[in-house]
PDB file of C-alpha atoms in Angstrom:
ATOM      1  CA  MET A 256     110.733 109.118 115.313  1.00  0.00           C
ATOM      2  CA  SER A 257     113.548 107.884 113.112  1.00  0.00           C
ATOM      3  CA  LYS A 258     113.419 108.405 109.378  1.00  0.00           C
ATOM      4  CA  GLN A 259     110.884 105.895 108.201  1.00  0.00           C
ATOM      5  CA  ARG A 260     109.735 105.282 104.678  1.00  0.00           C
ATOM      6  CA  PHE A 261     106.772 103.314 103.437  1.00  0.00           C
ATOM      7  CA  VAL A 262     105.048 102.685 100.147  1.00  0.00           C
ATOM      8  CA  MET A 263     101.285 102.908 100.137  1.00  0.00           C
ATOM      9  CA  LYS A 264      99.160 101.371  97.399  1.00  0.00           C
ATOM     10  CA  CYS A 265      95.630 102.631  96.974  1.00  0.00           C
ATOM     11  CA  GLY A 266      92.886 102.336  94.387  1.00  0.00           C
ATOM     12  CA  GLY A 267      91.853 105.640  92.845  1.00  0.00           C
ATOM     13  CA  SER A 268      88.205 105.192  93.842  1.00  0.00           C
ATOM     14  CA  THR A 269      89.237 104.252  97.393  1.00  0.00           C
ATOM     15  CA  LEU A 270      91.425 107.359  97.705  1.00  0.00           C
ATOM     16  CA  ALA A 271      88.732 109.672  96.354  1.00  0.00           C
ATOM     17  CA  ALA A 272      86.332 108.391  99.028  1.00  0.00           C
ATOM     18  CA  LEU A 273      88.745 108.704 101.967  1.00  0.00           C
ATOM     19  CA  PRO A 274      87.885 111.225 104.674  1.00  0.00           C
ATOM     20  CA  ASP A 275      90.060 114.311 105.251  1.00  0.00           C
ATOM     21  CA  VAL A 276      91.355 112.813 108.517  1.00  0.00           C
ATOM     22  CA  PHE A 277      93.192 110.199 106.425  1.00  0.00           C
ATOM     23  CA  PHE A 278      95.103 112.950 104.623  1.00  0.00           C
ATOM     24  CA  GLU A 279      95.684 114.842 107.874  1.00  0.00           C
ATOM     25  CA  ASP A 280      97.215 111.669 109.315  1.00  0.00           C
ATOM     26  CA  LEU A 281      99.426 111.397 106.219  1.00  0.00           C
ATOM     27  CA  ARG A 282     100.532 115.025 106.609  1.00  0.00           C
ATOM     28  CA  SER A 283     101.316 114.562 110.305  1.00  0.00           C
ATOM     29  CA  LEU A 284     103.457 111.521 109.448  1.00  0.00           C
ATOM     30  CA  GLN A 285     105.304 113.626 106.853  1.00  0.00           C
ATOM     31  CA  GLU A 286     105.851 116.362 109.464  1.00  0.00           C
ATOM     32  CA  ARG A 287     107.346 113.759 111.824  1.00  0.00           C
ATOM     33  CA  GLY A 288     109.946 112.812 109.224  1.00  0.00           C
ATOM     34  CA  VAL A 289     108.201 109.763 107.779  1.00  0.00           C
ATOM     35  CA  GLU A 290     108.573 109.552 103.999  1.00  0.00           C
ATOM     36  CA  PRO A 291     105.471 108.156 102.270  1.00  0.00           C
ATOM     37  CA  VAL A 292     105.358 107.133  98.601  1.00  0.00           C
ATOM     38  CA  ILE A 293     101.948 106.495  96.980  1.00  0.00           C
ATOM     39  CA  VAL A 294     101.298 104.166  94.050  1.00  0.00           C
ATOM     40  CA  HIS A 295      97.654 104.256  92.941  1.00  0.00           C
ATOM     41  CA  GLY A 296      95.266 102.339  90.722  1.00  0.00           C
ATOM     42  CA  GLY A 297      91.967 103.391  89.209  1.00  0.00           C
ATOM     43  CA  GLY A 298      90.044 100.392  87.833  1.00  0.00           C
ATOM     44  CA  PRO A 299      86.475 101.675  88.349  1.00  0.00           C
ATOM     45  CA  ALA A 300      87.265 105.079  86.785  1.00  0.00           C
ATOM     46  CA  ILE A 301      88.884 103.325  83.801  1.00  0.00           C
ATOM     47  CA  ASN A 302      85.804 101.081  83.376  1.00  0.00           C
ATOM     48  CA  GLU A 303      83.518 104.115  83.557  1.00  0.00           C
ATOM     49  CA  THR A 304      85.505 106.059  80.926  1.00  0.00           C
ATOM     50  CA  LEU A 305      85.799 103.036  78.605  1.00  0.00           C
ATOM     51  CA  GLY A 306      82.022 102.598  78.927  1.00  0.00           C
ATOM     52  CA  LYS A 307      81.388 106.222  77.974  1.00  0.00           C
ATOM     53  CA  LEU A 308      83.612 105.737  74.917  1.00  0.00           C
ATOM     54  CA  GLY A 309      81.908 102.465  73.971  1.00  0.00           C
ATOM     55  CA  ILE A 310      85.031 100.326  74.521  1.00  0.00           C
ATOM     56  CA  GLU A 311      84.390  96.962  76.158  1.00  0.00           C
ATOM     57  CA  SER A 312      86.223  96.044  79.398  1.00  0.00           C
ATOM     58  CA  ARG A 313      87.513  92.475  79.448  1.00  0.00           C
ATOM     59  CA  PHE A 314      89.525  90.723  82.158  1.00  0.00           C
ATOM     60  CA  VAL A 315      91.596  87.532  82.276  1.00  0.00           C
ATOM     61  CA  ASN A 316      92.407  86.316  85.806  1.00  0.00           C
ATOM     62  CA  GLY A 317      91.734  89.783  87.230  1.00  0.00           C
ATOM     63  CA  LEU A 318      94.011  91.609  84.740  1.00  0.00           C
ATOM     64  CA  ARG A 319      92.578  93.991  82.152  1.00  0.00           C
ATOM     65  CA  VAL A 320      92.880  92.986  78.499  1.00  0.00           C
ATOM     66  CA  THR A 321      94.674  96.051  77.101  1.00  0.00           C
ATOM     67  CA  ASP A 322      94.789  96.894  73.400  1.00  0.00           C
ATOM     68  CA  GLU A 323      96.162 100.204  72.093  1.00  0.00           C
ATOM     69  CA  ALA A 324      92.779 102.012  72.361  1.00  0.00           C
ATOM     70  CA  THR A 325      92.282 100.772  75.937  1.00  0.00           C
ATOM     71  CA  LEU A 326      95.856 101.778  76.776  1.00  0.00           C
ATOM     72  CA  ASP A 327      95.156 105.370  75.694  1.00  0.00           C
ATOM     73  CA  VAL A 328      92.214 105.486  78.107  1.00  0.00           C
ATOM     74  CA  VAL A 329      94.150 103.775  80.934  1.00  0.00           C
ATOM     75  CA  GLU A 330      96.940 106.347  80.633  1.00  0.00           C
ATOM     76  CA  MET A 331      94.518 109.277  80.357  1.00  0.00           C
ATOM     77  CA  VAL A 332      92.549 108.223  83.436  1.00  0.00           C
ATOM     78  CA  LEU A 333      95.449 107.075  85.640  1.00  0.00           C
ATOM     79  CA  ALA A 334      98.199 109.561  84.784  1.00  0.00           C
ATOM     80  CA  GLY A 335      95.843 112.428  83.939  1.00  0.00           C
ATOM     81  CA  ARG A 336      92.746 112.486  86.048  1.00  0.00           C
ATOM     82  CA  ILE A 337      93.324 110.294  89.091  1.00  0.00           C
ATOM     83  CA  ASN A 338      96.981 111.126  89.661  1.00  0.00           C
ATOM     84  CA  LYS A 339      96.166 114.832  89.756  1.00  0.00           C
ATOM     85  CA  GLU A 340      93.053 114.337  91.911  1.00  0.00           C
ATOM     86  CA  ILE A 341      95.237 112.651  94.533  1.00  0.00           C
ATOM     87  CA  VAL A 342      97.904 115.365  94.314  1.00  0.00           C
ATOM     88  CA  ARG A 343      95.236 118.077  94.703  1.00  0.00           C
ATOM     89  CA  LYS A 344      93.661 116.346  97.681  1.00  0.00           C
ATOM     90  CA  LEU A 345      97.028 115.935  99.405  1.00  0.00           C
ATOM     91  CA  GLN A 346      97.907 119.579  98.795  1.00  0.00           C
ATOM     92  CA  GLN A 347      94.521 120.767 100.084  1.00  0.00           C
ATOM     93  CA  ASN A 348      95.422 118.971 103.305  1.00  0.00           C
ATOM     94  CA  GLY A 349      98.859 120.551 103.527  1.00  0.00           C
ATOM     95  CA  ALA A 350     100.989 117.664 102.232  1.00  0.00           C
ATOM     96  CA  LYS A 351     103.466 118.695  99.505  1.00  0.00           C
ATOM     97  CA  SER A 352     103.136 116.217  96.674  1.00  0.00           C
ATOM     98  CA  LEU A 353     104.263 115.609  93.109  1.00  0.00           C
ATOM     99  CA  GLY A 354     102.500 113.362  90.592  1.00  0.00           C
ATOM    100  CA  LEU A 355     104.451 111.074  88.292  1.00  0.00           C
ATOM    101  CA  SER A 356     103.601 108.387  85.787  1.00  0.00           C
ATOM    102  CA  GLY A 357     105.832 105.325  85.422  1.00  0.00           C
ATOM    103  CA  THR A 358     106.792 106.643  81.979  1.00  0.00           C
ATOM    104  CA  ASP A 359     108.261 109.870  83.446  1.00  0.00           C
ATOM    105  CA  GLY A 360     112.033 109.544  83.596  1.00  0.00           C
ATOM    106  CA  LYS A 361     111.546 105.820  82.867  1.00  0.00           C
ATOM    107  CA  LEU A 362     110.414 105.477  86.458  1.00  0.00           C
ATOM    108  CA  ILE A 363     108.868 102.038  85.814  1.00  0.00           C
ATOM    109  CA  VAL A 364     110.637  99.997  83.128  1.00  0.00           C
ATOM    110  CA  ALA A 365     108.367  97.215  81.943  1.00  0.00           C
ATOM    111  CA  LYS A 366     108.354  94.105  79.777  1.00  0.00           C
ATOM    112  CA  PRO A 367     105.332  92.211  78.415  1.00  0.00           C
ATOM    113  CA  VAL A 368     103.714  89.674  80.736  1.00  0.00           C
ATOM    114  CA  ALA A 369     104.075  86.002  79.774  1.00  0.00           C
ATOM    115  CA  ASN A 370     100.529  85.778  78.337  1.00  0.00           C
ATOM    116  CA  ALA A 371     100.730  89.094  76.435  1.00  0.00           C
ATOM    117  CA  ASP A 372      99.241  87.439  73.334  1.00  0.00           C
ATOM    118  CA  GLU A 373      96.088  86.889  75.408  1.00  0.00           C
ATOM    119  CA  ILE A 374      95.878  90.194  77.324  1.00  0.00           C
ATOM    120  CA  GLY A 375      97.782  92.717  75.206  1.00  0.00           C
ATOM    121  CA  HIS A 376      99.906  95.568  76.536  1.00  0.00           C
ATOM    122  CA  VAL A 377     100.043  94.472  80.165  1.00  0.00           C
ATOM    123  CA  GLY A 378     103.481  94.647  81.704  1.00  0.00           C
ATOM    124  CA  ASP A 379     105.632  93.161  84.414  1.00  0.00           C
ATOM    125  CA  VAL A 380     108.067  95.509  86.115  1.00  0.00           C
ATOM    126  CA  PHE A 381     111.620  94.997  84.912  1.00  0.00           C
ATOM    127  CA  GLY A 382     113.236  97.930  86.732  1.00  0.00           C
ATOM    128  CA  VAL A 383     112.452 100.991  88.857  1.00  0.00           C
ATOM    129  CA  ASN A 384     114.327 104.307  88.709  1.00  0.00           C
ATOM    130  CA  ALA A 385     114.711 104.602  92.478  1.00  0.00           C
ATOM    131  CA  GLU A 386     117.029 107.637  92.120  1.00  0.00           C
ATOM    132  CA  LEU A 387     114.179 109.665  90.643  1.00  0.00           C
ATOM    133  CA  VAL A 388     111.868 108.806  93.554  1.00  0.00           C
ATOM    134  CA  GLU A 389     114.692 109.545  96.039  1.00  0.00           C
ATOM    135  CA  GLY A 390     115.215 112.910  94.344  1.00  0.00           C
ATOM    136  CA  VAL A 391     111.542 113.867  94.692  1.00  0.00           C
ATOM    137  CA  ILE A 392     111.541 112.800  98.367  1.00  0.00           C
ATOM    138  CA  GLY A 393     114.783 114.745  98.877  1.00  0.00           C
ATOM    139  CA  LEU A 394     113.031 117.908  97.662  1.00  0.00           C
ATOM    140  CA  GLY A 395     110.408 117.409 100.372  1.00  0.00           C
ATOM    141  CA  TYR A 396     107.608 116.139  98.142  1.00  0.00           C
ATOM    142  CA  LEU A 397     105.457 113.049  98.476  1.00  0.00           C
ATOM    143  CA  PRO A 398     105.698 111.100  95.174  1.00  0.00           C
ATOM    144  CA  VAL A 399     102.343 109.936  93.752  1.00  0.00           C
ATOM    145  CA  ILE A 400     102.949 107.336  91.034  1.00  0.00           C
ATOM    146  CA  ALA A 401     100.553 106.149  88.298  1.00  0.00           C
ATOM    147  CA  PRO A 402     101.316 102.549  87.269  1.00  0.00           C
ATOM    148  CA  ILE A 403     102.044 102.971  83.569  1.00  0.00           C
ATOM    149  CA  GLY A 404     105.276 101.278  82.466  1.00  0.00           C
ATOM    150  CA  ILE A 405     107.521 101.844  79.484  1.00  0.00           C
ATOM    151  CA  ASP A 406     110.160  99.768  77.686  1.00  0.00           C
ATOM    152  CA  GLU A 407     113.324 100.758  75.838  1.00  0.00           C
ATOM    153  CA  SER A 408     111.445 101.119  72.540  1.00  0.00           C
ATOM    154  CA  GLY A 409     108.933 103.525  74.094  1.00  0.00           C
ATOM    155  CA  GLN A 410     106.023 101.055  74.194  1.00  0.00           C
ATOM    156  CA  ARG A 411     103.661 101.774  77.104  1.00  0.00           C
ATOM    157  CA  TYR A 412     102.268  99.072  79.375  1.00  0.00           C
ATOM    158  CA  ASN A 413      99.348  98.879  81.757  1.00  0.00           C
ATOM    159  CA  ILE A 414     100.800  97.614  85.048  1.00  0.00           C
ATOM    160  CA  ASN A 415      98.695  96.181  87.857  1.00  0.00           C
ATOM    161  CA  ALA A 416      98.940  98.830  90.602  1.00  0.00           C
ATOM    162  CA  ASP A 417      99.705  96.243  93.287  1.00  0.00           C
ATOM    163  CA  THR A 418     102.554  94.833  91.186  1.00  0.00           C
ATOM    164  CA  ALA A 419     103.928  98.340  90.538  1.00  0.00           C
ATOM    165  CA  ALA A 420     103.733  99.269  94.232  1.00  0.00           C
ATOM    166  CA  GLY A 421     105.588  96.098  95.231  1.00  0.00           C
ATOM    167  CA  ALA A 422     108.345  96.790  92.734  1.00  0.00           C
ATOM    168  CA  VAL A 423     108.697 100.426  93.888  1.00  0.00           C
ATOM    169  CA  ALA A 424     108.793  99.322  97.541  1.00  0.00           C
ATOM    170  CA  SER A 425     111.478  96.752  96.831  1.00  0.00           C
ATOM    171  CA  ALA A 426     113.584  99.180  94.755  1.00  0.00           C
ATOM    172  CA  LEU A 427     113.425 101.792  97.542  1.00  0.00           C
ATOM    173  CA  GLY A 428     114.428  99.210 100.142  1.00  0.00           C
ATOM    174  CA  VAL A 429     111.403  99.861 102.356  1.00  0.00           C
ATOM    175  CA  GLU A 430     110.435  97.361 105.021  1.00  0.00           C
ATOM    176  CA  THR A 431     106.697  98.077 105.123  1.00  0.00           C
ATOM    177  CA  MET A 432     104.182  98.338 102.352  1.00  0.00           C
ATOM    178  CA  ILE A 433     100.608  99.352 103.152  1.00  0.00           C
ATOM    179  CA  VAL A 434      97.728  98.417 100.853  1.00  0.00           C
ATOM    180  CA  VAL A 435      94.816 100.778 101.559  1.00  0.00           C
ATOM    181  CA  THR A 436      91.483  99.252 100.543  1.00  0.00           C
ATOM    182  CA  ASP A 437      87.811  99.456 101.462  1.00  0.00           C
ATOM    183  CA  VAL A 438      87.988  96.187 103.417  1.00  0.00           C
ATOM    184  CA  PRO A 439      89.361  95.780 106.961  1.00  0.00           C
ATOM    185  CA  GLY A 440      91.852  93.104 105.888  1.00  0.00           C
ATOM    186  CA  ILE A 441      91.864  89.476 104.758  1.00  0.00           C
ATOM    187  CA  MET A 442      88.770  87.863 106.201  1.00  0.00           C
ATOM    188  CA  ARG A 443      88.081  84.285 107.169  1.00  0.00           C
ATOM    189  CA  THR A 444      84.718  82.839 108.161  1.00  0.00           C
ATOM    190  CA  VAL A 445      84.929  81.394 111.676  1.00  0.00           C
ATOM    191  CA  ASN A 446      81.734  79.868 113.167  1.00  0.00           C
ATOM    192  CA  GLY A 447      79.660  81.636 110.528  1.00  0.00           C
ATOM    193  CA  GLU A 448      81.195  85.064 111.247  1.00  0.00           C
ATOM    194  CA  LYS A 449      83.728  86.915 109.137  1.00  0.00           C
ATOM    195  CA  GLN A 450      86.839  87.830 111.110  1.00  0.00           C
ATOM    196  CA  VAL A 451      89.927  89.813 110.136  1.00  0.00           C
ATOM    197  CA  LEU A 452      93.057  87.680 110.271  1.00  0.00           C
ATOM    198  CA  PRO A 453      95.827  89.653 112.018  1.00  0.00           C
ATOM    199  CA  VAL A 454      98.637  87.732 110.269  1.00  0.00           C
ATOM    200  CA  VAL A 455      98.672  85.437 107.243  1.00  0.00           C
ATOM    201  CA  THR A 456     101.521  83.520 105.627  1.00  0.00           C
ATOM    202  CA  PHE A 457     101.957  82.554 101.982  1.00  0.00           C
ATOM    203  CA  ALA A 458     100.754  79.032 102.802  1.00  0.00           C
ATOM    204  CA  ASP A 459      97.594  80.413 104.469  1.00  0.00           C
ATOM    205  CA  ILE A 460      96.861  82.528 101.397  1.00  0.00           C
ATOM    206  CA  GLU A 461      97.309  79.654  98.930  1.00  0.00           C
ATOM    207  CA  GLU A 462      95.010  77.526 101.066  1.00  0.00           C
ATOM    208  CA  MET A 463      92.353  80.271 101.190  1.00  0.00           C
ATOM    209  CA  ILE A 464      92.540  80.818  97.403  1.00  0.00           C
ATOM    210  CA  ALA A 465      92.162  77.060  96.860  1.00  0.00           C
ATOM    211  CA  SER A 466      89.157  76.933  99.225  1.00  0.00           C
ATOM    212  CA  GLY A 467      87.531  79.979  97.621  1.00  0.00           C
ATOM    213  CA  GLU A 468      87.702  82.167 100.758  1.00  0.00           C
ATOM    214  CA  ILE A 469      89.904  84.594  98.819  1.00  0.00           C
ATOM    215  CA  TYR A 470      88.307  85.157  95.401  1.00  0.00           C
ATOM    216  CA  GLY A 471      87.835  87.574  92.498  1.00  0.00           C
ATOM    217  CA  GLY A 472      89.689  90.894  92.609  1.00  0.00           C
ATOM    218  CA  MET A 473      91.186  90.012  95.995  1.00  0.00           C
ATOM    219  CA  ILE A 474      93.338  87.272  94.388  1.00  0.00           C
ATOM    220  CA  PRO A 475      95.632  89.599  92.348  1.00  0.00           C
ATOM    221  CA  LYS A 476      95.726  91.961  95.362  1.00  0.00           C
ATOM    222  CA  VAL A 477      97.084  89.354  97.765  1.00  0.00           C
ATOM    223  CA  ARG A 478      99.264  87.705  95.111  1.00  0.00           C
ATOM    224  CA  ALA A 479     100.835  91.077  94.321  1.00  0.00           C
ATOM    225  CA  ALA A 480     101.234  91.758  98.036  1.00  0.00           C
ATOM    226  CA  MET A 481     103.084  88.444  98.276  1.00  0.00           C
ATOM    227  CA  SER A 482     105.333  89.386  95.349  1.00  0.00           C
ATOM    228  CA  CYS A 483     106.389  92.565  97.214  1.00  0.00           C
ATOM    229  CA  LEU A 484     107.981  90.468  99.902  1.00  0.00           C
ATOM    230  CA  HIS A 485     111.453  90.332  98.486  1.00  0.00           C
ATOM    231  CA  GLY A 486     114.517  92.473  98.942  1.00  0.00           C
ATOM    232  CA  GLU A 487     114.073  94.697 101.979  1.00  0.00           C
ATOM    233  CA  VAL A 488     110.282  94.406 102.236  1.00  0.00           C
ATOM    234  CA  LYS A 489     109.448  92.453 105.395  1.00  0.00           C
ATOM    235  CA  GLU A 490     105.669  92.810 105.528  1.00  0.00           C
ATOM    236  CA  VAL A 491     102.681  94.011 103.600  1.00  0.00           C
ATOM    237  CA  ARG A 492      99.710  95.271 105.578  1.00  0.00           C
ATOM    238  CA  ILE A 493      96.191  95.385 104.116  1.00  0.00           C
ATOM    239  CA  VAL A 494      94.035  98.011 105.870  1.00  0.00           C
ATOM    240  CA  ASP A 495      90.741  99.878 105.552  1.00  0.00           C
ATOM    241  CA  GLY A 496      91.486 103.501 104.623  1.00  0.00           C
ATOM    242  CA  ALA A 497      88.392 104.786 106.427  1.00  0.00           C
ATOM    243  CA  ALA A 498      89.633 103.533 109.826  1.00  0.00           C
ATOM    244  CA  GLU A 499      90.791 106.244 112.237  1.00  0.00           C
ATOM    245  CA  ARG A 500      94.514 107.202 112.083  1.00  0.00           C
ATOM    246  CA  VAL A 501      94.948 104.148 109.881  1.00  0.00           C
ATOM    247  CA  LEU A 502      98.488 104.897 108.632  1.00  0.00           C
ATOM    248  CA  SER A 503      99.915 105.909 112.020  1.00  0.00           C
ATOM    249  CA  ARG A 504      98.411 102.805 113.596  1.00  0.00           C
ATOM    250  CA  ALA A 505      99.659 100.536 110.822  1.00  0.00           C
ATOM    251  CA  LEU A 506     103.186 101.930 111.086  1.00  0.00           C
ATOM    252  CA  THR A 507     103.632 102.385 114.805  1.00  0.00           C
ATOM    253  CA  GLU A 508     101.031 100.389 116.709  1.00  0.00           C
ATOM    254  CA  GLY A 509     100.439  97.518 114.331  1.00  0.00           C
ATOM    255  CA  ASP A 510      96.939  96.825 115.687  1.00  0.00           C
ATOM    256  CA  ILE A 511      95.042  97.167 112.412  1.00  0.00           C
ATOM    257  CA  GLY A 512      94.377  95.164 109.236  1.00  0.00           C
ATOM    258  CA  THR A 513      96.126  91.996 108.098  1.00  0.00           C
ATOM    259  CA  ARG A 514      99.911  91.549 107.956  1.00  0.00           C
ATOM    260  CA  ILE A 515     101.158  89.329 105.150  1.00  0.00           C
ATOM    261  CA  VAL A 516     104.487  87.663 105.935  1.00  0.00           C
ATOM    262  CA  ARG A 517     106.484  84.972 104.141  1.00  0.00           C
ATOM    263  CA  ALA A 518     106.129  82.293 106.766  1.00  0.00           C
TER     264      ALA A 518
END
């Protein structure tokens, strides 16, 4: 197999629940010369920790309203707990990995989103330090990245994990990005039955958002997947992490999940 690189985005709760065979598949890909990069989220764990601390979780269009107190918790949970849980799990399964936050080495340079006055310290990605990621890969480690951004003044930002993953994928020039979820793909109801769509275009997605078939937390997921499709990224594949040999199949056989393409 030729050198192949892909960026995988996964929610922290999804990753924690994945069976060992998922990680074995990841390790076998690494052994075959494939270079994975993981960008993770952790919404449910953040909600749980905020709840324990008595801080209210609020969302606007699927994005977390992030004041300074919330930001402390987001960073603690994502860069502290979840990032290291993933690294431990990978290492238990024989995959060498190294955890990073977007603030490390200014890996993810951010700027405030357009409606920052409404949602606080939420960032858009302005730049990615691809050299740092390349360096980690070059040492033989699988980079695991927590989506916290930083700007030139040192202000931290909460970055949507899908948005961060898309930006990392584009900066690394990868052709394939895989979004690992707990759903088999983008579903459409046909004759009363939900079916996985093998391929969807931007136009299909907009139509399904307008009709309400794609709703709630799935909207930022697919929108972010769409925003990854620039530069070298040719397709984004949404898959169910619990499916057998899911990564190998997504990369080599292509018979799983939903492919999102421009047109």
